mmCIF file of C-alpha atoms in Angstrom:
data_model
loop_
_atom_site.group_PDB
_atom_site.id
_atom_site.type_symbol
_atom_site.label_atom_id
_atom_site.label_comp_id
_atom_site.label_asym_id
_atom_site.label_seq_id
_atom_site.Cartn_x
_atom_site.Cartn_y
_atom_site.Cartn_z
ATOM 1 C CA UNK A 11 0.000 0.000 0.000
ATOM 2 C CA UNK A 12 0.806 3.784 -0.429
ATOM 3 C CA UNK A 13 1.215 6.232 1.775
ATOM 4 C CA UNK A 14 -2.147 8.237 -0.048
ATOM 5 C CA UNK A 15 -3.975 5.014 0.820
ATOM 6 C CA UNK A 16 -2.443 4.431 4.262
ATOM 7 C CA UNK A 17 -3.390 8.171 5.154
ATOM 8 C CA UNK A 18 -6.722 7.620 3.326
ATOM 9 C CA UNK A 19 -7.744 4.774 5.744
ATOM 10 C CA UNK A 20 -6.439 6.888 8.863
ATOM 11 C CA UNK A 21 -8.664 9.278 7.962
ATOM 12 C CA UNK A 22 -11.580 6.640 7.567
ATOM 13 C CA UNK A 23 -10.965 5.664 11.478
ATOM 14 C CA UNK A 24 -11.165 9.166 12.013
ATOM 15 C CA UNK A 25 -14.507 9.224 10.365
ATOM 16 C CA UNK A 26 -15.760 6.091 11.796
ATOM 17 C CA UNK A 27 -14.579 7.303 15.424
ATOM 18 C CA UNK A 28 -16.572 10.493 15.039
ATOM 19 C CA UNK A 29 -19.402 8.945 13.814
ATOM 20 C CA UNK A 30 -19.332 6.572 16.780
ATOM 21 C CA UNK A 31 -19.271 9.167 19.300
ATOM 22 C CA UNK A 32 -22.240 11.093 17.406
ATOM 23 C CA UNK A 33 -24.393 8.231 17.518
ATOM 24 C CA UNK A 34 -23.084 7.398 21.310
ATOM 25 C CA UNK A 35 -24.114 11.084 22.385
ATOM 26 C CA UNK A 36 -26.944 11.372 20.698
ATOM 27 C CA UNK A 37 -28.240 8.281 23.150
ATOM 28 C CA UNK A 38 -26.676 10.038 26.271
ATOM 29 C CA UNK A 39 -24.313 7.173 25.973
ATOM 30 C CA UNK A 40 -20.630 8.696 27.619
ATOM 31 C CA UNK A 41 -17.902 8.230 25.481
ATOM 32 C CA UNK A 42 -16.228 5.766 26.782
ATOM 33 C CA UNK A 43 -19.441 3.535 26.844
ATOM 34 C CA UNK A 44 -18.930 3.912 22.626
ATOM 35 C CA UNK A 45 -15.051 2.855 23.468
ATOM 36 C CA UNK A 46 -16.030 -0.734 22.574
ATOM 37 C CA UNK A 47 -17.269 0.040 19.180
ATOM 38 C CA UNK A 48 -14.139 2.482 18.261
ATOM 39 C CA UNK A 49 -11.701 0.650 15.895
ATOM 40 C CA UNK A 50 -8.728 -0.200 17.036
ATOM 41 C CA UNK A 51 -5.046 0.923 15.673
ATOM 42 C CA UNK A 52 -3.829 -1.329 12.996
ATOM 43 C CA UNK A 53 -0.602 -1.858 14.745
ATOM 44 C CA UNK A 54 0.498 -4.564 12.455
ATOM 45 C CA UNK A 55 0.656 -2.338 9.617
ATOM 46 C CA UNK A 56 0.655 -5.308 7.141
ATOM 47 C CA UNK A 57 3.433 -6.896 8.315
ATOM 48 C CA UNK A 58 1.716 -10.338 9.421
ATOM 49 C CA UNK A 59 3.636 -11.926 6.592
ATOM 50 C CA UNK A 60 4.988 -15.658 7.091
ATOM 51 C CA UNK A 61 8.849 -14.204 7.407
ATOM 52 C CA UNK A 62 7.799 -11.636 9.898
ATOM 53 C CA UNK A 63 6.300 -14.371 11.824
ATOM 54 C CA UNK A 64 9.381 -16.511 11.705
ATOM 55 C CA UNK A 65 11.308 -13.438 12.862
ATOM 56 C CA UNK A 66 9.717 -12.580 15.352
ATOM 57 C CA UNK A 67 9.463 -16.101 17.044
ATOM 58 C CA UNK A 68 13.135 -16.644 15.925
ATOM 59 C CA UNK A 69 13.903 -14.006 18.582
ATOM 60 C CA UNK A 70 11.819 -15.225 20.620
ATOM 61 C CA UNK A 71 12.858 -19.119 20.579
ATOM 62 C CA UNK A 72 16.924 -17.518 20.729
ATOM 63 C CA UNK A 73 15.953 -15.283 24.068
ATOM 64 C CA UNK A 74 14.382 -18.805 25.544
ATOM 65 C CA UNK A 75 17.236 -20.452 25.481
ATOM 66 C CA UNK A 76 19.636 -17.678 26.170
ATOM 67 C CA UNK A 77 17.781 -16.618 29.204
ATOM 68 C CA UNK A 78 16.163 -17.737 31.996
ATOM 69 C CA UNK A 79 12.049 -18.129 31.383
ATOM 70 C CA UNK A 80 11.182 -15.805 34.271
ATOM 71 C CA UNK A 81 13.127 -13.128 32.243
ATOM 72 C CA UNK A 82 11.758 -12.973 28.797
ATOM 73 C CA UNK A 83 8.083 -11.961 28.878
ATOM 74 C CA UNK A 84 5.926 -13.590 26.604
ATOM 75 C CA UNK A 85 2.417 -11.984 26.513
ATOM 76 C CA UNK A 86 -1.032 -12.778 24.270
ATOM 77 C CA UNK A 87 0.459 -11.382 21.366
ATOM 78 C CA UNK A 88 3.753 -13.462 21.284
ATOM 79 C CA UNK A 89 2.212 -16.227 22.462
ATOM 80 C CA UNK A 90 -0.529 -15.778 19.561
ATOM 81 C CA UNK A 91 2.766 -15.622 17.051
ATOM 82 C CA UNK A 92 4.226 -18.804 18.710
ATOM 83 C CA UNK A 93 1.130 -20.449 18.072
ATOM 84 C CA UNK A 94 1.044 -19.895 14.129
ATOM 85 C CA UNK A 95 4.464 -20.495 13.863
ATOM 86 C CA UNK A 96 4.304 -23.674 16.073
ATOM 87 C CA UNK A 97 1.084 -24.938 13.733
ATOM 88 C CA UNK A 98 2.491 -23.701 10.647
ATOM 89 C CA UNK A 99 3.777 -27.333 9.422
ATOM 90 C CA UNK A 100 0.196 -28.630 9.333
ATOM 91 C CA UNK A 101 -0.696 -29.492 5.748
ATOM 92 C CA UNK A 102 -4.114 -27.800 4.886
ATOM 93 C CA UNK A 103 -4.919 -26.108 8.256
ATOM 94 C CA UNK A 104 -5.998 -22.679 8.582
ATOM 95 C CA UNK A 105 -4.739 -20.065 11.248
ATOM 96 C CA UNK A 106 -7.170 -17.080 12.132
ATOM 97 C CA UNK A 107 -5.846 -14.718 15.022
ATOM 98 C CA UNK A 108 -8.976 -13.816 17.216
ATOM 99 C CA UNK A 109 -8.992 -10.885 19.383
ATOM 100 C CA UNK A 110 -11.366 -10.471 22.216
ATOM 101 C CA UNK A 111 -11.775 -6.883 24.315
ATOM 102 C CA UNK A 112 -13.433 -7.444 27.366
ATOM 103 C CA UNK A 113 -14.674 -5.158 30.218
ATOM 104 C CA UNK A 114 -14.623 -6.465 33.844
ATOM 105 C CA UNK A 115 -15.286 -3.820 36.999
ATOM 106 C CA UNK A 116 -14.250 -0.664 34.849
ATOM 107 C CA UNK A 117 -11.095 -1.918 33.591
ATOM 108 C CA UNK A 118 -10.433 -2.929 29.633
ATOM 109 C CA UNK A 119 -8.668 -6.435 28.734
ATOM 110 C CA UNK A 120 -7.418 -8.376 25.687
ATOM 111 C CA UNK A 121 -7.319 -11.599 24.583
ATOM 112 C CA UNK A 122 -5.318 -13.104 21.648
ATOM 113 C CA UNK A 123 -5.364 -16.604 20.427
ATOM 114 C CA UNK A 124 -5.520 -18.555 17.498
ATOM 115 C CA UNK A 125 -8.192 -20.782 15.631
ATOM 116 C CA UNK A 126 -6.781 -23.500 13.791
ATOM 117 C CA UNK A 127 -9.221 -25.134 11.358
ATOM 118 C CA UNK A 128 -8.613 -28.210 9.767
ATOM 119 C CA UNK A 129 -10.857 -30.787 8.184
ATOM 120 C CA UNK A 130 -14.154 -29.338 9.972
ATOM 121 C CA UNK A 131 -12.562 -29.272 13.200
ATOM 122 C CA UNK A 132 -12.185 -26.050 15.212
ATOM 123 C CA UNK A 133 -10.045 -25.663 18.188
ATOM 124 C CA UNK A 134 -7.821 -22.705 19.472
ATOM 125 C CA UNK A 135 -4.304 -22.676 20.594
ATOM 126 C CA UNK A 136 -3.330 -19.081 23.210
ATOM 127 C CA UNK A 137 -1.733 -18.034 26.536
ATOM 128 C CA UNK A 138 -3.998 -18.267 29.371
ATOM 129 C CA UNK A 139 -3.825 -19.458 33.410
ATOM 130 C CA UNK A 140 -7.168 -20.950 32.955
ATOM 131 C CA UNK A 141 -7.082 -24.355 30.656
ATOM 132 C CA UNK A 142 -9.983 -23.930 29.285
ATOM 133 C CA UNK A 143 -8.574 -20.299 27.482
ATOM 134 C CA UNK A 144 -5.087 -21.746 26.648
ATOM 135 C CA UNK A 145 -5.915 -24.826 24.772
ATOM 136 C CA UNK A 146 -9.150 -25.499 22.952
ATOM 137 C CA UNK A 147 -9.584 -28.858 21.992
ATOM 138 C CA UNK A 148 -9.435 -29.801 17.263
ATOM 139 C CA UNK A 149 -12.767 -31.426 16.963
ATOM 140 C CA UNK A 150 -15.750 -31.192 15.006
ATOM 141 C CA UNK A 151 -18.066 -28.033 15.427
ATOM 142 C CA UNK A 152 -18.123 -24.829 13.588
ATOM 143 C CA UNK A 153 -15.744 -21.445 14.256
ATOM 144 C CA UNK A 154 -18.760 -19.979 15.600
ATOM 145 C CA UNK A 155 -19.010 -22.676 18.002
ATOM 146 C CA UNK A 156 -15.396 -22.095 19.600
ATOM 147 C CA UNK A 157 -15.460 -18.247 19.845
ATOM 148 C CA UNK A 158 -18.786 -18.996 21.928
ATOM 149 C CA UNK A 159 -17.246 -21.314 24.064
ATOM 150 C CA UNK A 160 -14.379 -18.446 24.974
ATOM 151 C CA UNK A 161 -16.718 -16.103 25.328
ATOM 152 C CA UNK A 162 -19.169 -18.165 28.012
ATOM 153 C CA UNK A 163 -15.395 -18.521 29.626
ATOM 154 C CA UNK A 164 -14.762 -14.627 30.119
ATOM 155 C CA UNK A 165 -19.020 -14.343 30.967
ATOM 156 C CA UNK A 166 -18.567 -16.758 33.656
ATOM 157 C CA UNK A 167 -15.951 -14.530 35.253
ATOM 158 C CA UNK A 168 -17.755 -11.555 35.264
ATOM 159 C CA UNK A 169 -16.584 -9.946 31.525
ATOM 160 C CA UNK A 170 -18.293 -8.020 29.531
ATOM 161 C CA UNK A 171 -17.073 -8.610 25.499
ATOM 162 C CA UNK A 172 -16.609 -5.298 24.338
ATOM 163 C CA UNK A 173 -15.354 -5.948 20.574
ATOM 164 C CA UNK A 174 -14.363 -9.096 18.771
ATOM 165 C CA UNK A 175 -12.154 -9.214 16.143
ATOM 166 C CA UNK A 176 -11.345 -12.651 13.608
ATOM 167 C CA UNK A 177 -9.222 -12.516 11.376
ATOM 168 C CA UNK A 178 -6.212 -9.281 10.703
ATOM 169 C CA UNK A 179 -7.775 -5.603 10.669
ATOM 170 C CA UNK A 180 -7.463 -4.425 7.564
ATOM 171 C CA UNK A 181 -8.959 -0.914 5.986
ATOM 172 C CA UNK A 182 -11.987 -1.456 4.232
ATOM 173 C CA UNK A 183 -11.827 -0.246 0.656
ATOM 174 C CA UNK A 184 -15.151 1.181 0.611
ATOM 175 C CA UNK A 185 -15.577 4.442 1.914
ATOM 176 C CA UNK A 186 -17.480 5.056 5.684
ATOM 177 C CA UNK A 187 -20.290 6.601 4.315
ATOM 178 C CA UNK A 188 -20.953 4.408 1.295
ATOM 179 C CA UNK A 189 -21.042 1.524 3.330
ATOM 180 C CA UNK A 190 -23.311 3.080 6.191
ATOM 181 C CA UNK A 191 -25.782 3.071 2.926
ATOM 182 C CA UNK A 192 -25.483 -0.190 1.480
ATOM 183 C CA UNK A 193 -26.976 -3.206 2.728
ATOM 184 C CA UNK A 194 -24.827 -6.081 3.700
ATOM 185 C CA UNK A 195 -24.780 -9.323 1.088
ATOM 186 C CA UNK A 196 -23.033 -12.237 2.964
ATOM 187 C CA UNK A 197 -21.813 -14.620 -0.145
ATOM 188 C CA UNK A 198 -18.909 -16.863 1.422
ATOM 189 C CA UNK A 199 -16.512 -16.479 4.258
#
């Protein structure tokens, strides 16, 4: 991409940010009750390509076994990036990162793992304390399926989802108010 087109989708989260917060104050909704709905940075700036990956956990795996573990901190993210590279040998599966942004007693949260789908089974690979979060079983049931199941996890601990992303944020080539007008046609995922 350019740097027109980058600018041209900064200014389309600009857009979309303002129209949020119209929409939120027009239903006496404070702003930071419309903080859920406001997209988030596209930090990765298009670099989730297979050699970034490798890069990335290449430092990683080195500063494992140069270090001790208590001394090289490994959050969602690089955890998320050890998991694609980790499940990157398997013939015909498909990786999708999933990001979850939960609310729980006033204070924002965020959740990274990855889906792996393979042959109609969905399970989920991330870095959790609680089992159930960390490791989601491959077998049979939709995508849909396994996001629910993480999100009954958070529920039952008293979070709130807030936004949901599957899949890499990208900037949508049509423009904010265009597609405020036209009606979504779901052909194939």
């Amino acid at each position: 991409y350019t740097e027109a087109e980058n600018d041209r989708a900064a200014d389309a989260r600009i857009a979309r940010r303002a129209e949020i917060m119209k929409y939120a104050r027009a239903a006496t909704l404070a702003d930071e009750d419309a903080l859920g709905n406001r997209p988030e940075p596209l930090r990765l700036d298009r670099s989730l390509t297979d050699l970034a990956i490798r890069r990335c956990c290449d430092a990683l795996y080195n500063a494992l076994n140069r270090d001790s573990l208590e001394s090289v901190p490994v959050g969602g993210v690089e955890a998320a990036l050890l998991a694609w590279d980790l499940t990157s040998g398997i013939d015909g599966a498909w990786r999708v990162p999933l990001t979850l942004v939960s609310t729980r007693r006033g204070h924002r949260y965020m959740f990274v793992a990855i889906l792996l789908v393979l042959g109609g089974c969905v399970g989920s690979l991330a870095r959790s304390t609680l089992k159930e979060l960390g490791h989601l079983p491959l077998v049979k049931r939709h995508a849909s399926q396994a996001v629910e199941r993480i999100v009954e996890v958070f529920a039952r601990r008293g979070h709130e989802i807030a936004t949901l992303y599957l899949g890499v944020p990208a900037p949508s080539p049509v423009p904010l108010q265009e597609a405020a007008e036209r009606c979504v046609e779901w052909r194939y995922l």
